[in-house]
Amino acid sequence: MKFLVFLLLAGLAFAGEADVNVLARPHDLWEVIYKIWLVIAVVIYIVVAVPSLYFMIKYRFKPNEREVGDQEHEGHWGLEALWTIVPLIIVLYLATHGFALFTQMRKPPENAMELKVTAFAWGWMFQYPNGKMVIAQAIKDTEDKKCKPDECYSVDGVFQNYAYIPAGVPIKAVLTSQDVIHSFYVQPAGVTQDMVPGRTTYTWFQINKPGEYWVFCREYCGQWHSRMFAKLKVVPKEEFEKWLKGEVASLEDKAFKIVKNNRAQEVVR
């Protein structure tokens, strides 16, 4: 029992060492568990494969030699104990460590900002704590009816429908759906959570570096499922606060006004 508690505490301690300066969380935790499983799998493969090949060659069948097998040796208690105890320790470690990481990935940090996200066919509605709302959906179709992101989400070449979030701040996304089952996938954070009509689910993520990042629907939801995408515009916290309060226009609003002004000047000429 003490040994299991020790493994669990070790797993929790190790899971807590995730680097907060990575691009996004909890993607870094996925990376940790992936690397650990990969290393252990490779080591196990080598430990099993190399001796197997050696014994296959050394004790291969030869006419008039070892035709009846080895009758002088039966088992080895030391080896039996070794290949029973070592795998048991590995399995217990992976289980406890995996549980510790899973707990971290499911539990939003206490200082997380709540962002309500409602999916519908076929778009997203983002609601901020102060009631501000952003709706991201295709504005028009392209000539080939394939809705290319840079065209069907744009007005005069300016991409619209950004959902702003602050950099370095954990976001608790509270999720639901208005119609069918969708799935909220934040690409850099590596999180996916189903959005079910009549139910509320959640996930959390944190993107540390300003930039633009994709959000996709990962559950086939109908004819225009491929149009279920949006962009997260991650900006410094101070800039986000101003945008949230309406003190500054969004970057796409500014760019669209520039396009309109340029068009007006062309008409005058």
mmCIF file of N, CA and C in Angstrom, residues 2-89:
data_model
loop_
_atom_site.group_PDB
_atom_site.id
_atom_site.type_symbol
_atom_site.label_atom_id
_atom_site.label_comp_id
_atom_site.label_asym_id
_atom_site.label_seq_id
_atom_site.Cartn_x
_atom_site.Cartn_y
_atom_site.Cartn_z
ATOM 1 N N LYS A 2 1.889 1.271 0.853
ATOM 2 C CA LYS A 2 2.793 2.421 0.903
ATOM 3 C C LYS A 2 3.478 2.638 -0.436
ATOM 4 N N PHE A 3 3.783 1.526 -1.095
ATOM 5 C CA PHE A 3 4.448 1.619 -2.385
ATOM 6 C C PHE A 3 3.535 2.298 -3.414
ATOM 7 N N LEU A 4 2.217 1.950 -3.411
ATOM 8 C CA LEU A 4 1.273 2.568 -4.339
ATOM 9 C C LEU A 4 1.139 4.056 -4.055
ATOM 10 N N VAL A 5 1.082 4.409 -2.771
ATOM 11 C CA VAL A 5 0.982 5.827 -2.409
ATOM 12 C C VAL A 5 2.218 6.584 -2.888
ATOM 13 N N PHE A 6 3.380 5.957 -2.728
ATOM 14 C CA PHE A 6 4.623 6.587 -3.186
ATOM 15 C C PHE A 6 4.591 6.828 -4.690
ATOM 16 N N LEU A 7 4.126 5.838 -5.452
ATOM 17 C CA LEU A 7 4.054 5.993 -6.906
ATOM 18 C C LEU A 7 3.088 7.107 -7.284
ATOM 19 N N LEU A 8 1.939 7.166 -6.582
ATOM 20 C CA LEU A 8 0.960 8.200 -6.900
ATOM 21 C C LEU A 8 1.525 9.590 -6.630
ATOM 22 N N LEU A 9 2.183 9.746 -5.479
ATOM 23 C CA LEU A 9 2.781 11.041 -5.141
ATOM 24 C C LEU A 9 3.882 11.403 -6.128
ATOM 25 N N ALA A 10 4.675 10.397 -6.520
ATOM 26 C CA ALA A 10 5.732 10.660 -7.499
ATOM 27 C C ALA A 10 5.138 11.103 -8.825
ATOM 28 N N GLY A 11 4.049 10.442 -9.206
ATOM 29 C CA GLY A 11 3.388 10.828 -10.458
ATOM 30 C C GLY A 11 2.844 12.234 -10.395
ATOM 31 N N LEU A 12 2.209 12.587 -9.268
ATOM 32 C CA LEU A 12 1.668 13.939 -9.117
ATOM 33 C C LEU A 12 2.774 14.974 -9.136
ATOM 34 N N ALA A 13 3.885 14.662 -8.457
ATOM 35 C CA ALA A 13 5.006 15.607 -8.436
ATOM 36 C C ALA A 13 5.584 15.796 -9.815
ATOM 37 N N PHE A 14 5.719 14.710 -10.553
ATOM 38 C CA PHE A 14 6.280 14.798 -11.893
ATOM 39 C C PHE A 14 5.351 15.551 -12.831
ATOM 40 N N ALA A 15 4.039 15.286 -12.684
ATOM 41 C CA ALA A 15 3.076 15.971 -13.537
ATOM 42 C C ALA A 15 3.083 17.465 -13.287
ATOM 43 N N GLY A 16 3.413 17.881 -12.074
ATOM 44 C CA GLY A 16 3.407 19.297 -11.753
ATOM 45 C C GLY A 16 4.593 20.049 -12.302
ATOM 46 N N GLU A 17 5.536 19.368 -12.935
ATOM 47 C CA GLU A 17 6.724 20.019 -13.452
ATOM 48 C C GLU A 17 6.539 20.570 -14.860
ATOM 49 N N ALA A 18 5.286 20.552 -15.386
ATOM 50 C CA ALA A 18 5.056 21.027 -16.745
ATOM 51 C C ALA A 18 5.499 22.483 -16.889
ATOM 52 N N ASP A 19 6.128 22.786 -18.005
ATOM 53 C CA ASP A 19 6.658 24.113 -18.271
ATOM 54 C C ASP A 19 5.527 25.057 -18.644
ATOM 55 N N VAL A 20 5.384 26.155 -17.901
ATOM 56 C CA VAL A 20 4.308 27.103 -18.186
ATOM 57 C C VAL A 20 4.645 28.010 -19.362
ATOM 58 N N ASN A 21 5.867 27.932 -19.864
ATOM 59 C CA ASN A 21 6.271 28.799 -20.972
ATOM 60 C C ASN A 21 6.091 28.141 -22.328
ATOM 61 N N VAL A 22 5.475 26.987 -22.367
ATOM 62 C CA VAL A 22 5.220 26.308 -23.637
ATOM 63 C C VAL A 22 4.140 27.057 -24.401
ATOM 64 N N LEU A 23 3.941 26.701 -25.663
ATOM 65 C CA LEU A 23 2.947 27.388 -26.483
ATOM 66 C C LEU A 23 1.560 27.300 -25.870
ATOM 67 N N ALA A 24 1.156 26.093 -25.489
ATOM 68 C CA ALA A 24 -0.213 25.947 -24.989
ATOM 69 C C ALA A 24 -0.291 24.791 -24.008
ATOM 70 N N ARG A 25 -1.216 24.906 -23.088
ATOM 71 C CA ARG A 25 -1.519 23.851 -22.137
ATOM 72 C C ARG A 25 -2.961 23.412 -22.358
ATOM 73 N N PRO A 26 -3.318 22.166 -22.131
ATOM 74 C CA PRO A 26 -2.496 21.108 -21.542
ATOM 75 C C PRO A 26 -1.734 20.281 -22.573
ATOM 76 N N HIS A 27 -1.457 20.851 -23.734
ATOM 77 C CA HIS A 27 -0.731 20.096 -24.751
ATOM 78 C C HIS A 27 0.631 19.620 -24.221
ATOM 79 N N ASP A 28 1.256 20.430 -23.364
ATOM 80 C CA ASP A 28 2.560 20.035 -22.827
ATOM 81 C C ASP A 28 2.454 18.764 -21.993
ATOM 82 N N LEU A 29 1.293 18.580 -21.333
ATOM 83 C CA LEU A 29 1.110 17.360 -20.540
ATOM 84 C C LEU A 29 0.964 16.138 -21.448
ATOM 85 N N TRP A 30 0.258 16.336 -22.591
ATOM 86 C CA TRP A 30 0.183 15.244 -23.567
ATOM 87 C C TRP A 30 1.571 14.875 -24.060
ATOM 88 N N GLU A 31 2.423 15.885 -24.269
ATOM 89 C CA GLU A 31 3.782 15.632 -24.749
ATOM 90 C C GLU A 31 4.581 14.827 -23.728
ATOM 91 N N VAL A 32 4.408 15.181 -22.449
ATOM 92 C CA VAL A 32 5.131 14.469 -21.387
ATOM 93 C C VAL A 32 4.756 12.995 -21.378
ATOM 94 N N ILE A 33 3.452 12.729 -21.368
ATOM 95 C CA ILE A 33 3.020 11.325 -21.265
ATOM 96 C C ILE A 33 3.361 10.566 -22.544
ATOM 97 N N TYR A 34 3.327 11.251 -23.694
ATOM 98 C CA TYR A 34 3.690 10.593 -24.954
ATOM 99 C C TYR A 34 5.160 10.176 -24.943
ATOM 100 N N LYS A 35 6.040 11.077 -24.493
ATOM 101 C CA LYS A 35 7.464 10.762 -24.486
ATOM 102 C C LYS A 35 7.786 9.635 -23.509
ATOM 103 N N ILE A 36 7.131 9.654 -22.344
ATOM 104 C CA ILE A 36 7.386 8.594 -21.362
ATOM 105 C C ILE A 36 6.955 7.237 -21.911
ATOM 106 N N TRP A 37 5.756 7.173 -22.481
ATOM 107 C CA TRP A 37 5.270 5.902 -23.030
ATOM 108 C C TRP A 37 6.147 5.461 -24.194
ATOM 109 N N LEU A 38 6.604 6.413 -25.002
ATOM 110 C CA LEU A 38 7.445 6.052 -26.142
ATOM 111 C C LEU A 38 8.768 5.452 -25.680
ATOM 112 N N VAL A 39 9.399 6.106 -24.709
ATOM 113 C CA VAL A 39 10.693 5.615 -24.213
ATOM 114 C C VAL A 39 10.534 4.227 -23.596
ATOM 115 N N ILE A 40 9.507 4.056 -22.750
ATOM 116 C CA ILE A 40 9.305 2.752 -22.105
ATOM 117 C C ILE A 40 8.995 1.676 -23.150
ATOM 118 N N ALA A 41 8.188 2.022 -24.163
ATOM 119 C CA ALA A 41 7.845 1.038 -25.200
ATOM 120 C C ALA A 41 9.084 0.616 -25.990
ATOM 121 N N VAL A 42 9.954 1.587 -26.307
ATOM 122 C CA VAL A 42 11.168 1.255 -27.063
ATOM 123 C C VAL A 42 12.101 0.373 -26.233
ATOM 124 N N VAL A 43 12.243 0.719 -24.950
ATOM 125 C CA VAL A 43 13.117 -0.077 -24.073
ATOM 126 C C VAL A 43 12.586 -1.501 -23.956
ATOM 127 N N ILE A 44 11.275 -1.653 -23.762
ATOM 128 C CA ILE A 44 10.689 -2.995 -23.648
ATOM 129 C C ILE A 44 10.891 -3.771 -24.947
ATOM 130 N N TYR A 45 10.695 -3.063 -26.055
ATOM 131 C CA TYR A 45 10.876 -3.742 -27.349
ATOM 132 C C TYR A 45 12.306 -4.258 -27.502
ATOM 133 N N ILE A 46 13.278 -3.423 -27.137
ATOM 134 C CA ILE A 46 14.682 -3.839 -27.267
ATOM 135 C C ILE A 46 14.994 -4.992 -26.330
ATOM 136 N N VAL A 47 14.505 -4.888 -25.077
ATOM 137 C CA VAL A 47 14.775 -5.940 -24.091
ATOM 138 C C VAL A 47 14.192 -7.275 -24.536
ATOM 139 N N VAL A 48 13.053 -7.240 -25.229
ATOM 140 C CA VAL A 48 12.413 -8.482 -25.670
ATOM 141 C C VAL A 48 12.976 -8.948 -27.017
ATOM 142 N N ALA A 49 13.155 -8.013 -27.941
ATOM 143 C CA ALA A 49 13.513 -8.399 -29.303
ATOM 144 C C ALA A 49 14.956 -8.873 -29.431
ATOM 145 N N VAL A 50 15.876 -8.164 -28.789
ATOM 146 C CA VAL A 50 17.295 -8.520 -28.959
ATOM 147 C C VAL A 50 17.599 -9.920 -28.435
ATOM 148 N N PRO A 51 17.229 -10.247 -27.169
ATOM 149 C CA PRO A 51 17.467 -11.633 -26.706
ATOM 150 C C PRO A 51 16.731 -12.670 -27.554
ATOM 151 N N SER A 52 15.523 -12.329 -28.013
ATOM 152 C CA SER A 52 14.775 -13.287 -28.832
ATOM 153 C C SER A 52 15.524 -13.619 -30.113
ATOM 154 N N LEU A 53 16.021 -12.580 -30.781
ATOM 155 C CA LEU A 53 16.794 -12.822 -32.005
ATOM 156 C C LEU A 53 18.060 -13.607 -31.713
ATOM 157 N N TYR A 54 18.712 -13.267 -30.586
ATOM 158 C CA TYR A 54 19.957 -13.970 -30.221
ATOM 159 C C TYR A 54 19.694 -15.472 -30.010
ATOM 160 N N PHE A 55 18.635 -15.777 -29.232
ATOM 161 C CA PHE A 55 18.342 -17.189 -28.951
ATOM 162 C C PHE A 55 17.821 -17.918 -30.190
ATOM 163 N N MET A 56 17.100 -17.197 -31.041
ATOM 164 C CA MET A 56 16.611 -17.828 -32.270
ATOM 165 C C MET A 56 17.776 -18.286 -33.136
ATOM 166 N N ILE A 57 18.817 -17.474 -33.195
ATOM 167 C CA ILE A 57 19.972 -17.814 -34.036
ATOM 168 C C ILE A 57 20.847 -18.862 -33.346
ATOM 169 N N LYS A 58 21.115 -18.624 -32.054
ATOM 170 C CA LYS A 58 22.029 -19.519 -31.337
ATOM 171 C C LYS A 58 21.476 -20.936 -31.211
ATOM 172 N N TYR A 59 20.157 -21.032 -30.955
ATOM 173 C CA TYR A 59 19.575 -22.354 -30.727
ATOM 174 C C TYR A 59 18.679 -22.796 -31.875
ATOM 175 N N ARG A 60 18.968 -22.320 -33.049
ATOM 176 C CA ARG A 60 18.169 -22.751 -34.204
ATOM 177 C C ARG A 60 18.386 -24.246 -34.464
ATOM 178 N N PHE A 61 17.452 -24.822 -35.183
ATOM 179 C CA PHE A 61 17.514 -26.257 -35.441
ATOM 180 C C PHE A 61 18.691 -26.607 -36.346
ATOM 181 N N LYS A 62 19.396 -27.649 -35.943
ATOM 182 C CA LYS A 62 20.474 -28.191 -36.767
ATOM 183 C C LYS A 62 20.334 -29.712 -36.784
ATOM 184 N N PRO A 63 20.485 -30.303 -37.919
ATOM 185 C CA PRO A 63 20.365 -31.767 -37.994
ATOM 186 C C PRO A 63 21.344 -32.454 -37.049
ATOM 187 N N ASN A 64 20.811 -33.419 -36.312
ATOM 188 C CA ASN A 64 21.628 -34.212 -35.386
ATOM 189 C C ASN A 64 22.153 -33.399 -34.209
ATOM 190 N N GLU A 65 21.558 -32.254 -33.926
ATOM 191 C CA GLU A 65 22.014 -31.439 -32.800
ATOM 192 C C GLU A 65 20.793 -30.819 -32.104
ATOM 193 N N ARG A 66 20.592 -31.003 -30.815
ATOM 194 C CA ARG A 66 19.473 -30.465 -30.019
ATOM 195 C C ARG A 66 18.120 -30.767 -30.670
ATOM 196 N N GLU A 67 17.954 -31.928 -31.169
ATOM 197 C CA GLU A 67 16.704 -32.247 -31.842
ATOM 198 C C GLU A 67 15.567 -32.494 -30.855
ATOM 199 N N VAL A 68 15.889 -32.800 -29.623
ATOM 200 C CA VAL A 68 14.849 -33.078 -28.625
ATOM 201 C C VAL A 68 14.725 -31.928 -27.618
ATOM 202 N N GLY A 69 15.448 -30.844 -27.814
ATOM 203 C CA GLY A 69 15.337 -29.719 -26.900
ATOM 204 C C GLY A 69 16.205 -29.892 -25.674
ATOM 205 N N ASP A 70 16.199 -28.826 -24.833
ATOM 206 C CA ASP A 70 17.025 -28.823 -23.623
ATOM 207 C C ASP A 70 16.264 -29.519 -22.500
ATOM 208 N N GLN A 71 16.724 -30.656 -22.052
ATOM 209 C CA GLN A 71 16.052 -31.422 -21.002
ATOM 210 C C GLN A 71 16.703 -31.231 -19.640
ATOM 211 N N GLU A 72 17.754 -30.409 -19.553
ATOM 212 C CA GLU A 72 18.517 -30.331 -18.311
ATOM 213 C C GLU A 72 18.127 -29.134 -17.448
ATOM 214 N N HIS A 73 17.481 -28.110 -18.041
ATOM 215 C CA HIS A 73 17.164 -26.908 -17.275
ATOM 216 C C HIS A 73 15.655 -26.678 -17.277
ATOM 217 N N GLU A 74 15.080 -26.416 -16.099
ATOM 218 C CA GLU A 74 13.644 -26.144 -15.979
ATOM 219 C C GLU A 74 13.436 -24.896 -15.128
ATOM 220 N N GLY A 75 13.161 -23.784 -15.782
ATOM 221 C CA GLY A 75 12.824 -22.560 -15.064
ATOM 222 C C GLY A 75 13.985 -21.968 -14.286
ATOM 223 N N HIS A 76 13.737 -20.705 -13.824
ATOM 224 C CA HIS A 76 14.745 -20.016 -13.018
ATOM 225 C C HIS A 76 13.996 -19.027 -12.129
ATOM 226 N N TRP A 77 13.981 -19.278 -10.828
ATOM 227 C CA TRP A 77 13.185 -18.446 -9.924
ATOM 228 C C TRP A 77 13.574 -16.975 -9.996
ATOM 229 N N GLY A 78 14.840 -16.695 -10.142
ATOM 230 C CA GLY A 78 15.299 -15.301 -10.193
ATOM 231 C C GLY A 78 14.734 -14.572 -11.400
ATOM 232 N N LEU A 79 14.826 -15.252 -12.548
ATOM 233 C CA LEU A 79 14.309 -14.633 -13.771
ATOM 234 C C LEU A 79 12.794 -14.508 -13.726
ATOM 235 N N GLU A 80 12.126 -15.555 -13.175
ATOM 236 C CA GLU A 80 10.664 -15.496 -13.073
ATOM 237 C C GLU A 80 10.227 -14.296 -12.240
ATOM 238 N N ALA A 81 10.919 -14.087 -11.125
ATOM 239 C CA ALA A 81 10.580 -12.954 -10.256
ATOM 240 C C ALA A 81 10.885 -11.634 -10.954
ATOM 241 N N LEU A 82 12.018 -11.594 -11.673
ATOM 242 C CA LEU A 82 12.427 -10.356 -12.342
ATOM 243 C C LEU A 82 11.408 -9.919 -13.375
ATOM 244 N N TRP A 83 10.999 -10.847 -14.285
ATOM 245 C CA TRP A 83 10.080 -10.413 -15.333
ATOM 246 C C TRP A 83 8.617 -10.413 -14.890
ATOM 247 N N THR A 84 8.392 -10.655 -13.600
ATOM 248 C CA THR A 84 7.055 -10.421 -13.044
ATOM 249 C C THR A 84 6.995 -9.088 -12.292
ATOM 250 N N ILE A 85 8.036 -8.851 -11.478
ATOM 251 C CA ILE A 85 8.028 -7.648 -10.644
ATOM 252 C C ILE A 85 8.280 -6.385 -11.463
ATOM 253 N N VAL A 86 9.253 -6.436 -12.390
ATOM 254 C CA VAL A 86 9.583 -5.235 -13.168
ATOM 255 C C VAL A 86 8.391 -4.749 -14.009
ATOM 256 N N PRO A 87 7.716 -5.633 -14.773
ATOM 257 C CA PRO A 87 6.527 -5.153 -15.494
ATOM 258 C C PRO A 87 5.448 -4.616 -14.576
ATOM 259 N N LEU A 88 5.296 -5.237 -13.383
ATOM 260 C CA LEU A 88 4.289 -4.756 -12.438
ATOM 261 C C LEU A 88 4.592 -3.327 -12.010
ATOM 262 N N ILE A 89 5.860 -3.056 -11.724
ATOM 263 C CA ILE A 89 6.248 -1.695 -11.330
ATOM 264 C C ILE A 89 5.997 -0.716 -12.475
#
